Amino acid sequence: MTATTNRPLRHAVIGAGMAGILAAIKLKQRAEDFVVYEKAAKIGGTWRENRYPGLSCDVPAHAYTYSFEPYPEWQAYYATGSEVQGYFEQVVAKYGLAADIRFNSEVSALDWDAGTNQWTVTLADGSRDVFDVVIAASGVLHHPRLPEIEGLDSFEGPAFHTARWDDTAPIDGAKVGLIGSGSTGIQIVTAINKKVDKLVHFQRSPQWVMPVPQFQYTEEEREAFRRDPALIDAIRFADEYIGNIKRFTDAITDIDGPQMTMIEDVCRQHFESSIRDPELKEKLRPNYRAACKRLIYSWCYYEEVQHPAVFVETGKIARIEPKGVRMADGTFHELDTLILATGFQADKFIRPAGVTGENGMTLDAFWATRPTAHYAVTLPHFPNLFMLNGPTGPVGNFSLIDIAERQWDYIDQLIDLLRKGEAASVMPTVDAHNAYEERRIAAAKTTIFGSGCTSWYLDATGVPASWPWSYDAFADAMAKPVLSEYAIRTPVAA
Ligand code: NAP
């Protein structure tokens, strides 16, 4: 006989960033037992770690909130990084989550016990605890990638990665070098160009830039948002945002279709009409298709990069010397400060924690070719382990909060099987996952991300590591797990 009584569950949530906070709220609302493990001393994840000048969120602020926690206080259409951090801090306070979070607690290992159907969570300090469910919400872009450039350690001034911002480093009136022209490097150019004596922007690849509007909300508008949340919804669900997302996902999956043509036309027109100096124009002209790398959404980059203090250096860096950067052609750029906007190791996820699932399967072994997860959420061999913003999800395609909320709805239905006592453990079957991955990889290769450029979207084999279908397909997939794709072990009869 299968037990059908409610089973009290203990959950471990790993990470107190946007996704971990979401899981904590949802579990708290169910009055379930959970602990959030956070490696740092504060909540916020990416918004805690990134404090560089110019940091802003390129999803409209009113769309970058939990659907159940609208925020009338946003100052502008696009919010600054510190405002976003403030939003999450006030959400954590409102839901009284601080006591549920163990700060300075880095998870070093997860071990599945098939006898008890539980995970043992081991922390870096050696302490252990046991849980029925693990929610991995440890983020994607949080292990800085430092460039392998000869002599980096020899630089005499401050040299630091953008996610490790050094507030003491000379910027005002200084000679500053900035390596990297992803979303981060571009935002930094727009924020420090007028403060520096000189900014040398070392650009290995130029970017396509999608022009977007930016404007401040007035106090009257904020007051109206406070009185009438429908006004917030009108922005959140406006065609300018949600319609654009749908058009964007149509474009990336139909790369010769009308939506992609429109994106390319807008970016090209913006480029052609904005850059005045012909030499700079050629430096900034991309030689790959728009949206192949993550599109830059900016209202000011092309104007700011033309500031006289900015020099875009497109030559090859030979080495870093104590006083600056030597180019392959012998040119030397003397610098006081060197900023490394060189991105992140996007294939780590919960690692370096050692994760061991059924029959001794490790995450490193399972991900030997590439990090994968079933619909970006669950993993064969790793029962009762659920990922928020895990590998191959639509990261970069639409708001990560919307993604996490939809993933939570999917996960919650699987956890329900455990809650109701209908399952002791749940994970996708190897066959279902392999069939899914085969479909995903075939589709991913035809997306714009696979159209011939380098980016952190590509896995080690060159296949785009992202969700390759539309927004609606994602919403449909997350609405209800297909239980026939899952190995559902029933509990021992009572
Ligand atoms: P990124 O997109 O990976 O860009 C890294 C940059 O560093 C690239 O320009 C890369 O050049 C360059 N680079 C790497 N190694 C180099 C080397 N050895 N020599 C010279 N150049 C080197 O990283 P990111 O800019 O930090 O952005 C990562 C992601 O974070 C974004 O795509 C986005 O998803 C997210 N983000 C979002 C926002 C936002 O507004 N919401 C803001 C910042 C970041 P190549 O292109 O030639 O490889």
CSV table of N, CA and C in Angstrom, one decimal, residues 59 64 111 249 252 289 375 435:
chain,number,residue,atom,x,y,z
A,59,VAL,N,16.7,45.1,-17.6
A,59,VAL,CA,15.2,44.7,-17.7
A,59,VAL,C,14.5,45.9,-17.0
A,64,TYR,N,11.3,43.9,-13.4
A,64,TYR,CA,12.3,43.1,-12.6
A,64,TYR,C,12.0,43.2,-11.1
A,111,ASP,N,25.4,15.2,-0.5
A,111,ASP,CA,25.5,13.8,-0.7
A,111,ASP,C,24.2,13.2,-0.5
A,249,THR,N,12.4,36.4,-28.6
A,249,THR,CA,12.6,35.0,-28.7
A,249,THR,C,12.2,34.4,-30.0
A,252,ILE,N,15.4,35.1,-32.1
A,252,ILE,CA,16.6,34.3,-31.8
A,252,ILE,C,16.4,32.8,-32.3
A,289,ARG,N,26.6,38.6,-36.3
A,289,ARG,CA,25.2,39.0,-36.3
A,289,ARG,C,24.7,39.6,-35.0
A,375,TYR,N,14.8,20.4,-18.7
A,375,TYR,CA,14.1,21.7,-18.7
A,375,TYR,C,14.8,22.7,-17.8
A,435,ALA,N,16.6,12.4,-24.4
A,435,ALA,CA,15.8,12.8,-25.5
A,435,ALA,C,15.6,14.3,-25.5
